[in-house]
PDB file of C-alpha atoms in Angstrom:
ATOM      1  CA  UNK A   1     -16.722  -5.773 -23.974  1.00 49.00           C
ATOM      2  CA  UNK A   2     -16.031  -7.010 -20.786  1.00 53.00           C
ATOM      3  CA  UNK A   3     -12.225  -6.593 -20.180  1.00 59.00           C
ATOM      4  CA  UNK A   4     -10.884 -10.005 -18.295  1.00 56.00           C
ATOM      5  CA  UNK A   5      -6.869  -9.226 -18.121  1.00 84.00           C
ATOM      6  CA  UNK A   6      -5.058  -6.692 -17.091  1.00 93.00           C
ATOM      7  CA  UNK A   7      -6.627  -4.182 -18.801  1.00 95.00           C
ATOM      8  CA  UNK A   8      -9.525  -3.895 -16.854  1.00 94.00           C
ATOM      9  CA  UNK A   9      -6.939  -2.678 -14.234  1.00 95.00           C
ATOM     10  CA  UNK A  10      -5.133  -0.336 -16.539  1.00 97.00           C
ATOM     11  CA  UNK A  11      -8.385   1.273 -17.189  1.00 96.00           C
ATOM     12  CA  UNK A  12      -9.252   1.226 -13.579  1.00 95.00           C
ATOM     13  CA  UNK A  13      -5.842   3.157 -12.972  1.00 97.00           C
ATOM     14  CA  UNK A  14      -6.384   5.574 -15.883  1.00 97.00           C
ATOM     15  CA  UNK A  15      -9.723   6.215 -14.389  1.00 97.00           C
ATOM     16  CA  UNK A  16      -8.557   7.401 -11.031  1.00 97.00           C
ATOM     17  CA  UNK A  17      -6.042   9.291 -12.205  1.00 96.00           C
ATOM     18  CA  UNK A  18      -8.420  11.569 -14.212  1.00 97.00           C
ATOM     19  CA  UNK A  19     -10.698  11.976 -11.505  1.00 96.00           C
ATOM     20  CA  UNK A  20      -7.972  12.788  -9.543  1.00 95.00           C
ATOM     21  CA  UNK A  21      -6.915  15.347 -11.660  1.00 95.00           C
ATOM     22  CA  UNK A  22     -10.223  16.532 -12.083  1.00 96.00           C
ATOM     23  CA  UNK A  23     -10.715  16.660  -7.909  1.00 94.00           C
ATOM     24  CA  UNK A  24      -7.603  18.715  -7.645  1.00 95.00           C
ATOM     25  CA  UNK A  25      -4.920  18.691  -4.711  1.00 94.00           C
ATOM     26  CA  UNK A  26      -6.034  19.482  -1.292  1.00 93.00           C
ATOM     27  CA  UNK A  27      -5.996  23.187  -0.181  1.00 89.00           C
ATOM     28  CA  UNK A  28      -2.377  23.428   1.083  1.00 90.00           C
ATOM     29  CA  UNK A  29      -2.669  26.836   1.999  1.00 81.00           C
ATOM     30  CA  UNK A  30      -3.298  26.791   5.845  1.00 80.00           C
ATOM     31  CA  UNK A  31      -0.747  25.673   8.392  1.00 86.00           C
ATOM     32  CA  UNK A  32      -1.225  22.128  10.174  1.00 90.00           C
ATOM     33  CA  UNK A  33      -1.061  21.822  13.719  1.00 92.00           C
ATOM     34  CA  UNK A  34       0.003  17.976  14.457  1.00 94.00           C
ATOM     35  CA  UNK A  35       1.074  16.349  17.591  1.00 95.00           C
ATOM     36  CA  UNK A  36       5.038  15.897  17.516  1.00 96.00           C
ATOM     37  CA  UNK A  37       4.497  12.110  17.475  1.00 97.00           C
ATOM     38  CA  UNK A  38       2.265  12.072  14.532  1.00 97.00           C
ATOM     39  CA  UNK A  39       4.584  14.125  12.693  1.00 96.00           C
ATOM     40  CA  UNK A  40       7.329  11.872  13.212  1.00 95.00           C
ATOM     41  CA  UNK A  41       5.253   8.762  12.185  1.00 96.00           C
ATOM     42  CA  UNK A  42       3.768  10.484   8.880  1.00 96.00           C
ATOM     43  CA  UNK A  43       7.462  11.272   8.237  1.00 95.00           C
ATOM     44  CA  UNK A  44       8.518   7.863   8.090  1.00 92.00           C
ATOM     45  CA  UNK A  45       5.598   6.660   6.183  1.00 93.00           C
ATOM     46  CA  UNK A  46       6.519   9.229   3.470  1.00 93.00           C
ATOM     47  CA  UNK A  47      10.047   7.642   2.893  1.00 89.00           C
ATOM     48  CA  UNK A  48       8.105   4.140   2.565  1.00 80.00           C
ATOM     49  CA  UNK A  49       5.971   5.867   0.158  1.00 82.00           C
ATOM     50  CA  UNK A  50       8.569   7.481  -2.090  1.00 73.00           C
ATOM     51  CA  UNK A  51      10.899   5.623  -4.764  1.00 73.00           C
ATOM     52  CA  UNK A  52      10.794   5.073  -8.430  1.00 73.00           C
ATOM     53  CA  UNK A  53       9.778   1.569  -8.195  1.00 82.00           C
ATOM     54  CA  UNK A  54      12.368   0.814 -11.050  1.00 83.00           C
ATOM     55  CA  UNK A  55      12.809  -2.744  -9.503  1.00 84.00           C
ATOM     56  CA  UNK A  56       9.420  -3.746  -9.566  1.00 88.00           C
ATOM     57  CA  UNK A  57       8.674  -2.202 -12.856  1.00 90.00           C
ATOM     58  CA  UNK A  58      11.660  -4.459 -14.503  1.00 89.00           C
ATOM     59  CA  UNK A  59      10.164  -7.559 -12.788  1.00 89.00           C
ATOM     60  CA  UNK A  60       6.715  -6.660 -13.852  1.00 90.00           C
ATOM     61  CA  UNK A  61       8.274  -6.355 -17.645  1.00 89.00           C
ATOM     62  CA  UNK A  62       9.735  -9.754 -17.630  1.00 87.00           C
ATOM     63  CA  UNK A  63       6.556 -11.194 -16.692  1.00 85.00           C
ATOM     64  CA  UNK A  64       5.762 -10.921 -20.406  1.00 87.00           C
ATOM     65  CA  UNK A  65       2.539  -9.257 -20.173  1.00 91.00           C
ATOM     66  CA  UNK A  66       2.372  -5.549 -21.538  1.00 94.00           C
ATOM     67  CA  UNK A  67      -0.961  -4.732 -19.744  1.00 95.00           C
ATOM     68  CA  UNK A  68       0.437  -5.874 -16.862  1.00 95.00           C
ATOM     69  CA  UNK A  69       3.390  -3.616 -16.948  1.00 95.00           C
ATOM     70  CA  UNK A  70       1.159  -0.653 -17.445  1.00 96.00           C
ATOM     71  CA  UNK A  71      -0.884  -1.593 -14.572  1.00 96.00           C
ATOM     72  CA  UNK A  72       2.357  -1.354 -12.546  1.00 96.00           C
ATOM     73  CA  UNK A  73       3.449   1.411 -13.616  1.00 96.00           C
ATOM     74  CA  UNK A  74       0.368   3.371 -13.141  1.00 97.00           C
ATOM     75  CA  UNK A  75       0.106   1.385  -9.396  1.00 96.00           C
ATOM     76  CA  UNK A  76       4.085   3.118  -8.745  1.00 95.00           C
ATOM     77  CA  UNK A  77       2.786   6.923  -9.967  1.00 95.00           C
ATOM     78  CA  UNK A  78      -0.167   6.422  -7.421  1.00 96.00           C
ATOM     79  CA  UNK A  79       2.493   5.537  -4.591  1.00 94.00           C
ATOM     80  CA  UNK A  80       4.626   8.670  -5.676  1.00 94.00           C
ATOM     81  CA  UNK A  81       1.802  10.608  -5.274  1.00 96.00           C
ATOM     82  CA  UNK A  82       1.382   9.621  -1.792  1.00 96.00           C
ATOM     83  CA  UNK A  83       4.556  10.302  -0.996  1.00 94.00           C
ATOM     84  CA  UNK A  84       4.198  13.927  -2.830  1.00 95.00           C
ATOM     85  CA  UNK A  85       1.321  14.505  -0.850  1.00 96.00           C
ATOM     86  CA  UNK A  86       2.598  13.641   2.364  1.00 97.00           C
ATOM     87  CA  UNK A  87       5.663  15.735   1.888  1.00 96.00           C
ATOM     88  CA  UNK A  88       3.425  18.917   1.282  1.00 96.00           C
ATOM     89  CA  UNK A  89       1.250  17.841   4.270  1.00 96.00           C
ATOM     90  CA  UNK A  90       4.391  17.810   6.247  1.00 96.00           C
ATOM     91  CA  UNK A  91       5.326  21.154   4.822  1.00 95.00           C
ATOM     92  CA  UNK A  92       1.958  22.439   5.919  1.00 94.00           C
ATOM     93  CA  UNK A  93       3.307  21.200   9.327  1.00 95.00           C
ATOM     94  CA  UNK A  94       6.278  23.018   9.262  1.00 94.00           C
ATOM     95  CA  UNK A  95       8.279  19.819   9.236  1.00 95.00           C
ATOM     96  CA  UNK A  96      10.740  18.433   6.442  1.00 95.00           C
ATOM     97  CA  UNK A  97      10.916  15.120   5.197  1.00 93.00           C
ATOM     98  CA  UNK A  98      13.428  11.970   6.241  1.00 89.00           C
ATOM     99  CA  UNK A  99      16.023  11.228   4.023  1.00 81.00           C
ATOM    100  CA  UNK A 100      15.441   7.602   4.975  1.00 60.00           C
ATOM    101  CA  UNK A 101      14.518   5.210   7.834  1.00 56.00           C
ATOM    102  CA  UNK A 102      15.630   1.660   8.809  1.00 55.00           C
ATOM    103  CA  UNK A 103      12.048   0.325   8.073  1.00 57.00           C
ATOM    104  CA  UNK A 104      11.735   0.954   4.671  1.00 53.00           C
ATOM    105  CA  UNK A 105      15.529   0.298   3.951  1.00 56.00           C
ATOM    106  CA  UNK A 106      14.887  -3.540   5.247  1.00 58.00           C
ATOM    107  CA  UNK A 107      11.655  -3.940   3.168  1.00 55.00           C
ATOM    108  CA  UNK A 108      13.578  -2.478  -0.026  1.00 58.00           C
ATOM    109  CA  UNK A 109      16.348  -5.277   0.880  1.00 60.00           C
ATOM    110  CA  UNK A 110      13.886  -8.022   0.693  1.00 56.00           C
ATOM    111  CA  UNK A 111      11.512  -7.052  -2.066  1.00 55.00           C
ATOM    112  CA  UNK A 112      14.804  -6.879  -4.328  1.00 56.00           C
ATOM    113  CA  UNK A 113      16.512 -10.370  -3.397  1.00 59.00           C
ATOM    114  CA  UNK A 114      14.612 -12.640  -5.549  1.00 64.00           C
ATOM    115  CA  UNK A 115      11.652 -12.489  -8.555  1.00 76.00           C
ATOM    116  CA  UNK A 116       8.621 -10.933  -8.918  1.00 85.00           C
ATOM    117  CA  UNK A 117       6.615 -13.220  -6.516  1.00 86.00           C
ATOM    118  CA  UNK A 118       8.601 -12.488  -3.515  1.00 86.00           C
ATOM    119  CA  UNK A 119       9.008  -8.670  -4.550  1.00 86.00           C
ATOM    120  CA  UNK A 120       4.924  -9.018  -4.475  1.00 91.00           C
ATOM    121  CA  UNK A 121       4.561 -10.852  -1.208  1.00 91.00           C
ATOM    122  CA  UNK A 122       6.713  -8.146   0.737  1.00 89.00           C
ATOM    123  CA  UNK A 123       4.761  -5.335  -1.010  1.00 91.00           C
ATOM    124  CA  UNK A 124       2.077  -6.785   0.438  1.00 93.00           C
ATOM    125  CA  UNK A 125       3.135  -6.733   3.670  1.00 93.00           C
ATOM    126  CA  UNK A 126       3.405  -2.710   3.669  1.00 92.00           C
ATOM    127  CA  UNK A 127       0.197  -2.272   1.872  1.00 94.00           C
ATOM    128  CA  UNK A 128      -1.572  -4.047   4.761  1.00 95.00           C
ATOM    129  CA  UNK A 129      -0.117  -2.372   7.332  1.00 96.00           C
ATOM    130  CA  UNK A 130      -0.649   0.769   5.074  1.00 95.00           C
ATOM    131  CA  UNK A 131      -4.555   0.172   5.589  1.00 95.00           C
ATOM    132  CA  UNK A 132      -4.872   0.213   9.001  1.00 96.00           C
ATOM    133  CA  UNK A 133      -2.219   3.167   9.256  1.00 97.00           C
ATOM    134  CA  UNK A 134      -4.155   5.545   7.022  1.00 97.00           C
ATOM    135  CA  UNK A 135      -7.397   4.266   8.379  1.00 97.00           C
ATOM    136  CA  UNK A 136      -6.163   5.493  11.897  1.00 97.00           C
ATOM    137  CA  UNK A 137      -4.897   8.687  10.138  1.00 97.00           C
ATOM    138  CA  UNK A 138      -8.001   9.524   8.659  1.00 97.00           C
ATOM    139  CA  UNK A 139     -10.226   8.742  11.642  1.00 97.00           C
ATOM    140  CA  UNK A 140      -8.160  10.356  14.405  1.00 96.00           C
ATOM    141  CA  UNK A 141      -6.224  13.657  12.875  1.00 94.00           C
ATOM    142  CA  UNK A 142      -7.617  16.601  14.479  1.00 89.00           C
ATOM    143  CA  UNK A 143      -6.766  18.762  11.523  1.00 92.00           C
ATOM    144  CA  UNK A 144      -9.179  18.329   8.147  1.00 94.00           C
ATOM    145  CA  UNK A 145      -6.177  18.560   5.801  1.00 95.00           C
ATOM    146  CA  UNK A 146      -4.200  15.313   7.371  1.00 96.00           C
ATOM    147  CA  UNK A 147      -7.730  13.703   7.464  1.00 96.00           C
ATOM    148  CA  UNK A 148      -8.296  14.225   4.045  1.00 96.00           C
ATOM    149  CA  UNK A 149      -4.845  13.229   2.675  1.00 97.00           C
ATOM    150  CA  UNK A 150      -5.004  10.135   4.130  1.00 97.00           C
ATOM    151  CA  UNK A 151      -8.134   9.313   3.025  1.00 97.00           C
ATOM    152  CA  UNK A 152      -7.345   9.814  -0.416  1.00 97.00           C
ATOM    153  CA  UNK A 153      -4.325   7.668   0.153  1.00 97.00           C
ATOM    154  CA  UNK A 154      -6.667   4.960   1.947  1.00 97.00           C
ATOM    155  CA  UNK A 155      -8.947   4.894  -0.961  1.00 96.00           C
ATOM    156  CA  UNK A 156      -6.288   4.253  -3.338  1.00 96.00           C
ATOM    157  CA  UNK A 157      -4.405   1.656  -0.876  1.00 95.00           C
ATOM    158  CA  UNK A 158      -7.874  -0.214  -0.721  1.00 95.00           C
ATOM    159  CA  UNK A 159      -7.785  -0.966  -4.867  1.00 94.00           C
ATOM    160  CA  UNK A 160      -4.063  -1.774  -4.577  1.00 95.00           C
ATOM    161  CA  UNK A 161      -4.105  -4.777  -2.566  1.00 94.00           C
ATOM    162  CA  UNK A 162      -6.854  -6.443  -4.942  1.00 93.00           C
ATOM    163  CA  UNK A 163      -4.903  -5.525  -7.359  1.00 95.00           C
ATOM    164  CA  UNK A 164      -1.840  -7.224  -6.096  1.00 94.00           C
ATOM    165  CA  UNK A 165      -3.594 -10.613  -4.795  1.00 93.00           C
ATOM    166  CA  UNK A 166      -4.927 -11.184  -8.241  1.00 92.00           C
ATOM    167  CA  UNK A 167      -1.407 -11.577  -9.536  1.00 93.00           C
ATOM    168  CA  UNK A 168       0.076 -13.373  -6.354  1.00 93.00           C
ATOM    169  CA  UNK A 169      -2.609 -15.795  -6.999  1.00 92.00           C
ATOM    170  CA  UNK A 170      -1.576 -16.056 -10.555  1.00 91.00           C
ATOM    171  CA  UNK A 171       1.539 -16.909  -9.377  1.00 88.00           C
ATOM    172  CA  UNK A 172       0.720 -19.416  -6.689  1.00 90.00           C
ATOM    173  CA  UNK A 173      -1.862 -21.439  -8.316  1.00 87.00           C
ATOM    174  CA  UNK A 174       0.699 -23.755  -9.795  1.00 87.00           C
ATOM    175  CA  UNK A 175       1.341 -24.827  -6.190  1.00 88.00           C
ATOM    176  CA  UNK A 176      -0.459 -27.853  -4.889  1.00 90.00           C
ATOM    177  CA  UNK A 177      -2.786 -26.409  -2.416  1.00 87.00           C
ATOM    178  CA  UNK A 178      -1.106 -27.022   0.785  1.00 89.00           C
ATOM    179  CA  UNK A 179       1.844 -25.722  -0.383  1.00 90.00           C
ATOM    180  CA  UNK A 180      -0.142 -22.620  -1.293  1.00 90.00           C
ATOM    181  CA  UNK A 181      -1.490 -22.450   2.079  1.00 90.00           C
ATOM    182  CA  UNK A 182       2.082 -22.731   3.507  1.00 92.00           C
ATOM    183  CA  UNK A 183       3.200 -20.135   1.458  1.00 92.00           C
ATOM    184  CA  UNK A 184       0.263 -17.645   2.834  1.00 94.00           C
ATOM    185  CA  UNK A 185       0.542 -18.937   6.307  1.00 94.00           C
ATOM    186  CA  UNK A 186       3.890 -17.784   6.260  1.00 94.00           C
ATOM    187  CA  UNK A 187       3.277 -14.607   4.694  1.00 94.00           C
ATOM    188  CA  UNK A 188       0.880 -13.809   7.264  1.00 95.00           C
ATOM    189  CA  UNK A 189       3.107 -14.869  10.071  1.00 96.00           C
ATOM    190  CA  UNK A 190       5.933 -12.304   8.531  1.00 93.00           C
ATOM    191  CA  UNK A 191       2.949  -9.387   8.239  1.00 95.00           C
ATOM    192  CA  UNK A 192       2.074  -9.918  11.953  1.00 96.00           C
ATOM    193  CA  UNK A 193       5.746  -9.376  12.680  1.00 94.00           C
ATOM    194  CA  UNK A 194       5.900  -6.311  10.652  1.00 93.00           C
ATOM    195  CA  UNK A 195       2.737  -5.430  12.353  1.00 96.00           C
ATOM    196  CA  UNK A 196       3.950  -5.499  15.690  1.00 96.00           C
ATOM    197  CA  UNK A 197       7.036  -3.668  15.339  1.00 94.00           C
ATOM    198  CA  UNK A 198       5.239  -0.767  13.285  1.00 95.00           C
ATOM    199  CA  UNK A 199       2.923  -0.656  16.061  1.00 97.00           C
ATOM    200  CA  UNK A 200       5.666  -0.307  18.763  1.00 96.00           C
ATOM    201  CA  UNK A 201       7.512   2.296  16.103  1.00 95.00           C
ATOM    202  CA  UNK A 202       4.374   4.390  16.019  1.00 97.00           C
ATOM    203  CA  UNK A 203       3.050   3.889  19.698  1.00 97.00           C
ATOM    204  CA  UNK A 204       2.852   7.182  20.370  1.00 97.00           C
ATOM    205  CA  UNK A 205       1.554   8.317  17.139  1.00 97.00           C
ATOM    206  CA  UNK A 206      -1.224   6.175  17.280  1.00 97.00           C
ATOM    207  CA  UNK A 207      -2.359   6.918  20.626  1.00 97.00           C
ATOM    208  CA  UNK A 208      -2.484  10.329  19.590  1.00 97.00           C
ATOM    209  CA  UNK A 209      -4.961   9.045  17.144  1.00 97.00           C
ATOM    210  CA  UNK A 210      -7.254   7.402  19.453  1.00 96.00           C
ATOM    211  CA  UNK A 211      -5.990   3.921  18.706  1.00 96.00           C
ATOM    212  CA  UNK A 212      -3.645   1.437  20.800  1.00 97.00           C
ATOM    213  CA  UNK A 213      -0.938  -0.608  19.582  1.00 97.00           C
ATOM    214  CA  UNK A 214      -3.255  -3.547  20.287  1.00 97.00           C
ATOM    215  CA  UNK A 215      -6.212  -2.465  17.852  1.00 97.00           C
ATOM    216  CA  UNK A 216      -3.921  -1.474  15.105  1.00 97.00           C
ATOM    217  CA  UNK A 217      -2.214  -5.234  15.184  1.00 97.00           C
ATOM    218  CA  UNK A 218      -5.341  -6.878  15.158  1.00 96.00           C
ATOM    219  CA  UNK A 219      -6.781  -4.878  11.924  1.00 95.00           C
ATOM    220  CA  UNK A 220      -3.767  -5.911  10.407  1.00 96.00           C
ATOM    221  CA  UNK A 221      -4.500  -9.511  10.887  1.00 95.00           C
ATOM    222  CA  UNK A 222      -7.805  -9.524  10.418  1.00 94.00           C
ATOM    223  CA  UNK A 223      -7.052  -7.898   6.572  1.00 92.00           C
ATOM    224  CA  UNK A 224      -4.413 -10.460   6.359  1.00 93.00           C
ATOM    225  CA  UNK A 225      -6.679 -13.272   6.559  1.00 92.00           C
ATOM    226  CA  UNK A 226      -8.859 -12.043   3.784  1.00 90.00           C
ATOM    227  CA  UNK A 227      -6.014 -11.453   1.430  1.00 92.00           C
ATOM    228  CA  UNK A 228      -4.070 -14.980   2.551  1.00 92.00           C
ATOM    229  CA  UNK A 229      -7.514 -16.537   1.441  1.00 90.00           C
ATOM    230  CA  UNK A 230      -7.623 -14.752  -2.021  1.00 89.00           C
ATOM    231  CA  UNK A 231      -3.924 -15.078  -2.979  1.00 91.00           C
ATOM    232  CA  UNK A 232      -4.183 -18.833  -2.020  1.00 86.00           C
ATOM    233  CA  UNK A 233      -7.528 -19.734  -3.183  1.00 81.00           C
ATOM    234  CA  UNK A 234      -8.982 -17.398  -6.020  1.00 68.00           C
ATOM    235  CA  UNK A 235      -9.923 -16.960  -8.454  1.00 47.00           C
ATOM    236  CA  UNK A 236      -9.471 -13.485  -8.372  1.00 43.00           C
ATOM    237  CA  UNK A 237     -12.283 -11.450 -10.449  1.00 44.00           C
ATOM    238  CA  UNK A 238     -10.982  -8.335 -12.638  1.00 44.00           C
ATOM    239  CA  UNK A 239     -10.672  -5.272 -11.316  1.00 43.00           C
ATOM    240  CA  UNK A 240     -12.087  -3.780  -9.743  1.00 43.00           C
ATOM    241  CA  UNK A 241     -13.973  -6.355  -7.491  1.00 42.00           C
ATOM    242  CA  UNK A 242     -12.863  -6.484  -4.073  1.00 41.00           C
ATOM    243  CA  UNK A 243     -11.158  -9.706  -4.290  1.00 39.00           C
ATOM    244  CA  UNK A 244      -9.441  -9.000  -0.641  1.00 44.00           C
ATOM    245  CA  UNK A 245     -10.573  -5.774   0.168  1.00 39.00           C
ATOM    246  CA  UNK A 246     -10.668  -5.056   4.012  1.00 35.00           C
TER     247      UNK A 246
END
């Protein structure tokens, strides 16, 4: 039987959980030699991945779709697993995790201002930026453990983006098309600003990974065009079709 609602996404998340359990963790035993600027960068992203997701889950519960709520719960579990792996990577590099960072605090405050739609729009800014970041870390990290952890996280984020695009399309489709275009254009503008801030803040790490601030921001902007189109125009097909994959 073909599932066309969020039951298909629940199946997708559960299948990935089983695949991840069968694969097991990376080998954490060997020390990881990373440049100090890369370590500082990973520390900041680890803070962003950490969190209990209670506000998002509460808003998802209010949406009245049990399958969607369960899919969100599984999404949060994947994000928490990212934080866990990054913490273990930092331990292997001989570095601690951070208690907090201003960029993560700003994102969290914005996400909690209004309802589910605003929460997801702000969350999607972080998700699209993360795609570019983890791709740079995967491709540019000299140590295979760091590259492997980044590759695992990137694979998850590439599924998360179309998942959120589907829900946002459902939330925006009741608006007239010009209004949808205005919302997504504003979202792209905010994303470009966030991408520029991340490029500046993480510039030394990006250089150490073999990419420039300009190239990083250009990838973020390209990704935003595909996501905005899926959010505004849809319809978004069921998982795991790459509705707005990058």
